[in-house]
Structures are given as structure tokens and as C-alpha cells.
Amino acid sequence: MSIDVTDATFQTEVINKSAEVPVIIDLWAEWCGPCRTLGPILEKVVDATDGKAVLVKVDVDANPGIARAFQVQSIPAVYAMRDGQIVDGFLGAQPEHEVQRWVDALLPTPAQSLVSSLIEAGDEASLRKAVELEPGNESAVVALASLLVEQGGFDEALALLERIPETEATRQVAAAARLGNAPTDDFDRQLTELLPQVKADDEARQKFVDILELMGAEDPRTAQYRKRLTQQLF
């Protein structure tokens, strides 16, 4: 069934939900005849996905904030969102076979569904199979590398991470691998000892940066130590 979304619930029901499944956004209004034609078709097609996609409806007259965000000029207007980003859309009423084709293109393939289920399982055998099927899948690689770090497989974890582009997640796991996981928060002492060495010693500088990655941006000390590192280097 479709979900009626408002300006107040858009973040939760659409943006956040799109991290789990594709969210199809139907922008409509009571006075719009083509909207009343398209709406039941969208509901039928999306219902048939058995939860692999979600349909939300937005009354543009009652929710001007969403209407402005989408720069609505004509309705019906339908958009698909995945991971917080608009990935596709169309304007105007469409026949059922065209709506079906459009929705089908948004759904994961059987292979993608298998990889997702393997990642969700989370054990080493499942994660290795996921990486084998999709060597460039960031979620699978990061999950397996994290597990290897916990087990002490630091070199293998680093080799895995080199396969994919660097992101915040990969930097943090790589830092943990280079530091040997470093579960104990002895960071202040280590950073203070390393600071005088960072300009002349590449290894000390890398360890300093790795500790900051492990601490994370939410740690109030991280920004302070980054500033001290910059002052020491320049």
C-alpha cells in the first residue's frame, strides 16, 4: 500500500527509507485527473514487488515544501529515490506496461539480492562469497575487512581495501588494520609522543593520522590534534 507523506515526514518516510529500498514518490493533487488515473496503476505495480520497493504519495497542494524541493511544474510527477538521491523519474500518466517496465528497472537483480543477503548474514564465509560475486561492492569489502581486522588478519584486510576507492569507511578500517585494531583508548599519550616525529618520520605521521581516523570526527579531540598536526608539518 502507498504511504501519504508530508513535509514533516519526508525525511523519515522517504530519504531515510531509501537507504533500505527504492522509494517511488508520486506527486499529485486532488484536482488532477491524470493523477487519479496513474495512482492505482502505481499502487498495483509497486504492491506486486512484495516490499522490494515502496510507494509514497505527496499532495503538492498540502505540502508546499516538498513541491518546492522538486520544483514541481506539472503533475503527476513520479520520482525514484535510492540512498537519498533521485535516480529516475517521469512526468504524466503512463500505461501500466510502461510503469511496470520503469519499476522493474529500479529493483535489484537476483544476483544483487543474493549479494545483499550474504552481506546481511555477516559471517566470514558469506562475506567472502559476496566479495567473490561483486569484488567492487564497498559494503561487502568493508564488512569482510572489518571482520578480518577483528581476527588479526591485518594484511589481508588492507589488500582487500585496496580494491575499492577510498571512503571514510575504508579509511577507518584501514587505520584499524595498520594499528593492529588498537582497542584501548591510549590515544592522547600516543599522539603526544608521535607529534614531534611526524615531520621527519613518514611512519610516525601515518600512525598519527591512523589514530585520528580511529578516533573519528565525532571525538572532540580529533579536530584539536589535526590542528596540531598541521602546525607541526607547516
mmCIF file of C-alpha atoms in Angstrom:
data_model
loop_
_atom_site.group_PDB
_atom_site.id
_atom_site.type_symbol
_atom_site.label_atom_id
_atom_site.label_comp_id
_atom_site.label_asym_id
_atom_site.label_seq_id
_atom_site.Cartn_x
_atom_site.Cartn_y
_atom_site.Cartn_z
ATOM 1 C CA MET A 1 0.000 0.000 0.000
ATOM 2 C CA SER A 2 1.088 3.575 -0.561
ATOM 3 C CA ILE A 3 2.066 5.891 2.280
ATOM 4 C CA ASP A 4 0.875 9.506 2.441
ATOM 5 C CA VAL A 5 3.916 11.687 3.118
ATOM 6 C CA THR A 6 4.000 15.280 4.352
ATOM 7 C CA ASP A 7 6.665 17.961 4.665
ATOM 8 C CA ALA A 8 7.145 16.805 8.267
ATOM 9 C CA THR A 9 7.559 13.085 7.492
ATOM 10 C CA PHE A 10 9.522 13.274 4.233
ATOM 11 C CA GLN A 11 12.913 12.779 5.880
ATOM 12 C CA THR A 12 11.858 9.620 7.717
ATOM 13 C CA GLU A 13 9.493 8.031 5.217
ATOM 14 C CA VAL A 14 11.414 8.859 2.049
ATOM 15 C CA ILE A 15 15.051 9.852 2.488
ATOM 16 C CA ASN A 16 15.839 7.503 5.372
ATOM 17 C CA LYS A 17 13.757 4.667 3.914
ATOM 18 C CA SER A 18 15.553 4.964 0.567
ATOM 19 C CA ALA A 19 18.689 3.586 2.223
ATOM 20 C CA GLU A 20 16.823 0.262 2.549
ATOM 21 C CA VAL A 21 14.737 0.013 -0.649
ATOM 22 C CA PRO A 22 13.921 2.189 -3.669
ATOM 23 C CA VAL A 23 11.230 4.712 -2.741
ATOM 24 C CA ILE A 24 8.842 5.791 -5.504
ATOM 25 C CA ILE A 25 7.418 9.274 -4.947
ATOM 26 C CA ASP A 26 4.073 10.116 -6.554
ATOM 27 C CA LEU A 27 3.487 13.885 -6.617
ATOM 28 C CA TRP A 28 -0.224 14.508 -7.126
ATOM 29 C CA ALA A 29 -3.235 16.683 -6.202
ATOM 30 C CA GLU A 30 -6.967 16.085 -5.735
ATOM 31 C CA TRP A 31 -7.936 18.205 -8.740
ATOM 32 C CA CYS A 32 -5.565 16.371 -11.129
ATOM 33 C CA GLY A 33 -7.424 13.894 -13.381
ATOM 34 C CA PRO A 34 -4.315 12.145 -14.782
ATOM 35 C CA CYS A 35 -3.103 11.707 -11.173
ATOM 36 C CA ARG A 36 -6.219 9.709 -10.337
ATOM 37 C CA THR A 37 -5.570 7.530 -13.385
ATOM 38 C CA LEU A 38 -1.915 6.908 -12.624
ATOM 39 C CA GLY A 39 -2.253 6.403 -8.861
ATOM 40 C CA PRO A 40 -3.972 2.977 -8.913
ATOM 41 C CA ILE A 41 -1.524 1.733 -11.565
ATOM 42 C CA LEU A 42 1.453 2.714 -9.417
ATOM 43 C CA GLU A 43 -0.120 1.057 -6.374
ATOM 44 C CA LYS A 44 -0.764 -2.190 -8.265
ATOM 45 C CA VAL A 45 2.723 -2.401 -9.753
ATOM 46 C CA VAL A 46 4.574 -1.454 -6.564
ATOM 47 C CA ASP A 47 2.420 -3.772 -4.407
ATOM 48 C CA ALA A 48 3.466 -6.632 -6.695
ATOM 49 C CA THR A 49 7.142 -6.096 -5.751
ATOM 50 C CA ASP A 50 6.396 -7.574 -2.287
ATOM 51 C CA GLY A 51 8.256 -4.836 -0.444
ATOM 52 C CA LYS A 52 11.240 -4.570 -2.802
ATOM 53 C CA ALA A 53 10.066 -1.004 -3.498
ATOM 54 C CA VAL A 54 7.911 1.440 -1.532
ATOM 55 C CA LEU A 55 5.348 3.903 -2.903
ATOM 56 C CA VAL A 56 4.731 7.223 -1.189
ATOM 57 C CA LYS A 57 2.193 9.853 -2.248
ATOM 58 C CA VAL A 58 2.652 13.581 -1.789
ATOM 59 C CA ASP A 59 -0.258 16.016 -2.152
ATOM 60 C CA VAL A 60 1.630 19.004 -3.577
ATOM 61 C CA ASP A 61 -1.069 21.475 -2.522
ATOM 62 C CA ALA A 62 -0.891 20.401 1.114
ATOM 63 C CA ASN A 63 2.915 20.095 1.159
ATOM 64 C CA PRO A 64 4.493 23.160 -0.455
ATOM 65 C CA GLY A 65 7.936 22.394 0.958
ATOM 66 C CA ILE A 66 8.216 19.136 -0.968
ATOM 67 C CA ALA A 67 6.714 20.762 -4.067
ATOM 68 C CA ARG A 68 9.403 23.470 -3.950
ATOM 69 C CA ALA A 69 12.166 20.921 -3.397
ATOM 70 C CA PHE A 70 11.110 19.022 -6.522
ATOM 71 C CA GLN A 71 10.457 22.251 -8.456
ATOM 72 C CA VAL A 72 7.065 20.881 -9.459
ATOM 73 C CA GLN A 73 5.695 22.463 -12.635
ATOM 74 C CA SER A 74 3.250 19.770 -13.734
ATOM 75 C CA ILE A 75 1.705 16.673 -12.220
ATOM 76 C CA PRO A 76 1.556 13.769 -11.984
ATOM 77 C CA ALA A 77 5.298 13.656 -11.468
ATOM 78 C CA VAL A 78 6.915 10.431 -10.286
ATOM 79 C CA TYR A 79 10.459 10.066 -8.983
ATOM 80 C CA ALA A 80 12.512 7.203 -7.616
ATOM 81 C CA MET A 81 14.950 7.728 -4.752
ATOM 82 C CA ARG A 82 17.728 5.408 -3.653
ATOM 83 C CA ASP A 83 20.237 6.157 -0.878
ATOM 84 C CA GLY A 84 18.864 9.668 -0.538
ATOM 85 C CA GLN A 85 19.352 10.513 -4.221
ATOM 86 C CA ILE A 86 16.868 10.825 -7.086
ATOM 87 C CA VAL A 87 17.803 8.126 -9.607
ATOM 88 C CA ASP A 88 14.960 8.300 -12.142
ATOM 89 C CA GLY A 89 11.545 9.795 -12.843
ATOM 90 C CA PHE A 90 8.821 10.556 -15.348
ATOM 91 C CA LEU A 91 6.024 13.088 -15.911
ATOM 92 C CA GLY A 92 2.404 12.483 -16.834
ATOM 93 C CA ALA A 93 0.151 9.451 -16.737
ATOM 94 C CA GLN A 94 1.676 6.289 -18.253
ATOM 95 C CA PRO A 95 0.092 2.967 -19.255
ATOM 96 C CA GLU A 96 0.566 0.031 -16.892
ATOM 97 C CA HIS A 97 3.139 -1.769 -19.050
ATOM 98 C CA GLU A 98 5.355 1.335 -19.098
ATOM 99 C CA VAL A 99 5.025 1.786 -15.329
ATOM 100 C CA GLN A 100 5.863 -1.907 -14.888
ATOM 101 C CA ARG A 101 8.968 -1.583 -17.046
ATOM 102 C CA TRP A 102 10.074 1.524 -15.143
ATOM 103 C CA VAL A 103 9.605 -0.064 -11.708
ATOM 104 C CA ASP A 104 11.287 -3.313 -12.784
ATOM 105 C CA ALA A 105 14.398 -1.340 -13.740
ATOM 106 C CA LEU A 106 14.625 0.016 -10.184
ATOM 107 C CA LEU A 107 14.584 -3.384 -8.500
ATOM 108 C CA PRO A 108 17.735 -5.321 -7.637
ATOM 109 C CA THR A 109 18.633 -8.223 -9.898
ATOM 110 C CA PRO A 110 18.645 -11.738 -8.404
ATOM 111 C CA ALA A 111 22.451 -11.536 -8.224
ATOM 112 C CA GLN A 112 22.291 -8.214 -6.360
ATOM 113 C CA SER A 113 19.708 -9.640 -3.967
ATOM 114 C CA LEU A 114 21.970 -12.615 -3.279
ATOM 115 C CA VAL A 115 24.918 -10.342 -2.511
ATOM 116 C CA SER A 116 22.754 -8.240 -0.193
ATOM 117 C CA SER A 117 21.596 -11.321 1.691
ATOM 118 C CA LEU A 118 25.190 -12.545 2.028
ATOM 119 C CA ILE A 119 26.283 -9.192 3.431
ATOM 120 C CA GLU A 120 23.354 -9.221 5.834
ATOM 121 C CA ALA A 121 24.348 -12.721 7.029
ATOM 122 C CA GLY A 122 27.693 -11.209 8.047
ATOM 123 C CA ASP A 123 29.726 -14.353 8.696
ATOM 124 C CA GLU A 124 33.130 -14.786 7.066
ATOM 125 C CA ALA A 125 32.049 -17.420 4.529
ATOM 126 C CA SER A 126 29.082 -15.315 3.397
ATOM 127 C CA LEU A 127 31.143 -12.135 3.124
ATOM 128 C CA ARG A 128 33.870 -13.898 1.140
ATOM 129 C CA LYS A 129 31.218 -15.198 -1.260
ATOM 130 C CA ALA A 130 29.751 -11.698 -1.600
ATOM 131 C CA VAL A 131 33.181 -10.256 -2.448
ATOM 132 C CA GLU A 132 33.755 -13.073 -4.913
ATOM 133 C CA LEU A 133 30.470 -12.256 -6.671
ATOM 134 C CA GLU A 134 30.967 -8.465 -6.556
ATOM 135 C CA PRO A 135 34.645 -7.605 -5.975
ATOM 136 C CA GLY A 136 33.880 -3.877 -6.087
ATOM 137 C CA ASN A 137 30.970 -3.892 -3.645
ATOM 138 C CA GLU A 138 32.045 -1.436 -0.926
ATOM 139 C CA SER A 139 29.682 -2.785 1.725
ATOM 140 C CA ALA A 140 30.903 -6.357 1.230
ATOM 141 C CA VAL A 141 34.581 -5.417 1.123
ATOM 142 C CA VAL A 142 34.400 -3.155 4.181
ATOM 143 C CA ALA A 143 32.410 -5.739 6.155
ATOM 144 C CA LEU A 144 34.880 -8.518 5.346
ATOM 145 C CA ALA A 145 37.892 -6.296 6.016
ATOM 146 C CA SER A 146 36.419 -5.265 9.376
ATOM 147 C CA LEU A 147 35.905 -8.914 10.311
ATOM 148 C CA LEU A 148 39.469 -9.761 9.299
ATOM 149 C CA VAL A 149 40.805 -6.911 11.432
ATOM 150 C CA GLU A 150 38.926 -8.310 14.434
ATOM 151 C CA GLN A 151 40.540 -11.697 13.739
ATOM 152 C CA GLY A 152 44.032 -10.239 13.335
ATOM 153 C CA GLY A 153 44.163 -10.613 9.546
ATOM 154 C CA PHE A 154 45.543 -7.109 9.072
ATOM 155 C CA ASP A 155 47.493 -7.615 5.829
ATOM 156 C CA GLU A 156 44.611 -9.357 4.081
ATOM 157 C CA ALA A 157 42.223 -6.627 5.213
ATOM 158 C CA LEU A 158 44.477 -3.919 3.761
ATOM 159 C CA ALA A 159 44.845 -5.821 0.482
ATOM 160 C CA LEU A 160 41.062 -6.104 0.226
ATOM 161 C CA LEU A 161 40.532 -2.403 0.822
ATOM 162 C CA GLU A 162 42.955 -1.519 -1.973
ATOM 163 C CA ARG A 163 40.440 -2.979 -4.449
ATOM 164 C CA ILE A 164 37.900 -0.196 -3.962
ATOM 165 C CA PRO A 165 38.003 3.628 -3.922
ATOM 166 C CA GLU A 166 38.876 5.274 -0.623
ATOM 167 C CA THR A 167 35.969 6.445 1.521
ATOM 168 C CA GLU A 168 35.524 7.406 5.159
ATOM 169 C CA ALA A 169 34.588 3.801 5.938
ATOM 170 C CA THR A 170 37.625 2.313 4.175
ATOM 171 C CA ARG A 171 39.994 4.796 5.835
ATOM 172 C CA GLN A 172 38.746 3.855 9.290
ATOM 173 C CA VAL A 173 39.075 0.111 8.718
ATOM 174 C CA ALA A 174 42.497 0.547 7.098
ATOM 175 C CA ALA A 175 43.629 2.608 10.062
ATOM 176 C CA ALA A 176 42.476 -0.114 12.443
ATOM 177 C CA ALA A 177 44.378 -2.702 10.374
ATOM 178 C CA ARG A 178 47.629 -0.698 10.367
ATOM 179 C CA LEU A 179 47.323 -0.051 14.102
ATOM 180 C CA GLY A 180 46.602 -3.687 14.882
ATOM 181 C CA ASN A 181 42.996 -2.837 15.837
ATOM 182 C CA ALA A 182 44.157 -0.716 18.833
ATOM 183 C CA PRO A 183 41.128 -1.381 21.034
ATOM 184 C CA THR A 184 42.457 0.526 24.056
ATOM 185 C CA ASP A 185 41.974 4.312 24.085
ATOM 186 C CA ASP A 186 45.504 5.377 24.881
ATOM 187 C CA PHE A 187 45.343 7.917 22.093
ATOM 188 C CA ASP A 188 46.345 11.069 23.966
ATOM 189 C CA ARG A 189 49.638 9.587 25.143
ATOM 190 C CA GLN A 190 50.420 8.090 21.727
ATOM 191 C CA LEU A 191 49.580 11.248 19.793
ATOM 192 C CA THR A 192 51.602 13.428 22.163
ATOM 193 C CA GLU A 193 54.624 11.139 21.740
ATOM 194 C CA LEU A 194 54.259 10.946 17.970
ATOM 195 C CA LEU A 195 53.732 14.661 17.313
ATOM 196 C CA PRO A 196 57.429 15.721 17.416
ATOM 197 C CA GLN A 197 58.274 12.938 14.944
ATOM 198 C CA VAL A 198 55.621 13.478 12.262
ATOM 199 C CA LYS A 199 57.547 15.945 10.112
ATOM 200 C CA ALA A 200 60.617 13.799 9.591
ATOM 201 C CA ASP A 201 59.206 10.299 10.014
ATOM 202 C CA ASP A 202 56.663 9.026 7.456
ATOM 203 C CA GLU A 203 55.780 6.027 9.613
ATOM 204 C CA ALA A 204 55.084 8.213 12.649
ATOM 205 C CA ARG A 205 52.961 10.570 10.526
ATOM 206 C CA GLN A 206 50.913 7.668 9.130
ATOM 207 C CA LYS A 207 50.362 6.271 12.626
ATOM 208 C CA PHE A 208 49.294 9.708 13.872
ATOM 209 C CA VAL A 209 46.740 10.030 11.033
ATOM 210 C CA ASP A 210 45.522 6.464 11.571
ATOM 211 C CA ILE A 211 44.848 7.142 15.242
ATOM 212 C CA LEU A 212 42.811 10.194 14.279
ATOM 213 C CA GLU A 213 40.810 8.071 11.823
ATOM 214 C CA LEU A 214 40.162 5.518 14.543
ATOM 215 C CA MET A 215 39.032 8.223 16.963
ATOM 216 C CA GLY A 216 36.602 9.593 14.370
ATOM 217 C CA ALA A 217 35.335 13.096 13.655
ATOM 218 C CA GLU A 218 32.799 12.893 16.484
ATOM 219 C CA ASP A 219 35.599 12.741 19.078
ATOM 220 C CA PRO A 220 36.225 16.375 20.182
ATOM 221 C CA ARG A 221 39.954 15.654 20.438
ATOM 222 C CA THR A 222 40.267 14.815 16.739
ATOM 223 C CA ALA A 223 39.958 18.394 15.466
ATOM 224 C CA GLN A 224 42.429 19.623 18.085
ATOM 225 C CA TYR A 225 45.044 17.048 17.140
ATOM 226 C CA ARG A 226 44.539 17.657 13.403
ATOM 227 C CA LYS A 227 45.254 21.324 14.011
ATOM 228 C CA ARG A 228 48.399 20.452 15.977
ATOM 229 C CA LEU A 229 49.493 18.114 13.190
ATOM 230 C CA THR A 230 49.107 20.867 10.594
ATOM 231 C CA GLN A 231 51.094 23.298 12.767
ATOM 232 C CA GLN A 232 53.846 20.720 13.202
ATOM 233 C CA LEU A 233 54.091 19.966 9.488
ATOM 234 C CA PHE A 234 53.913 23.531 8.172
#
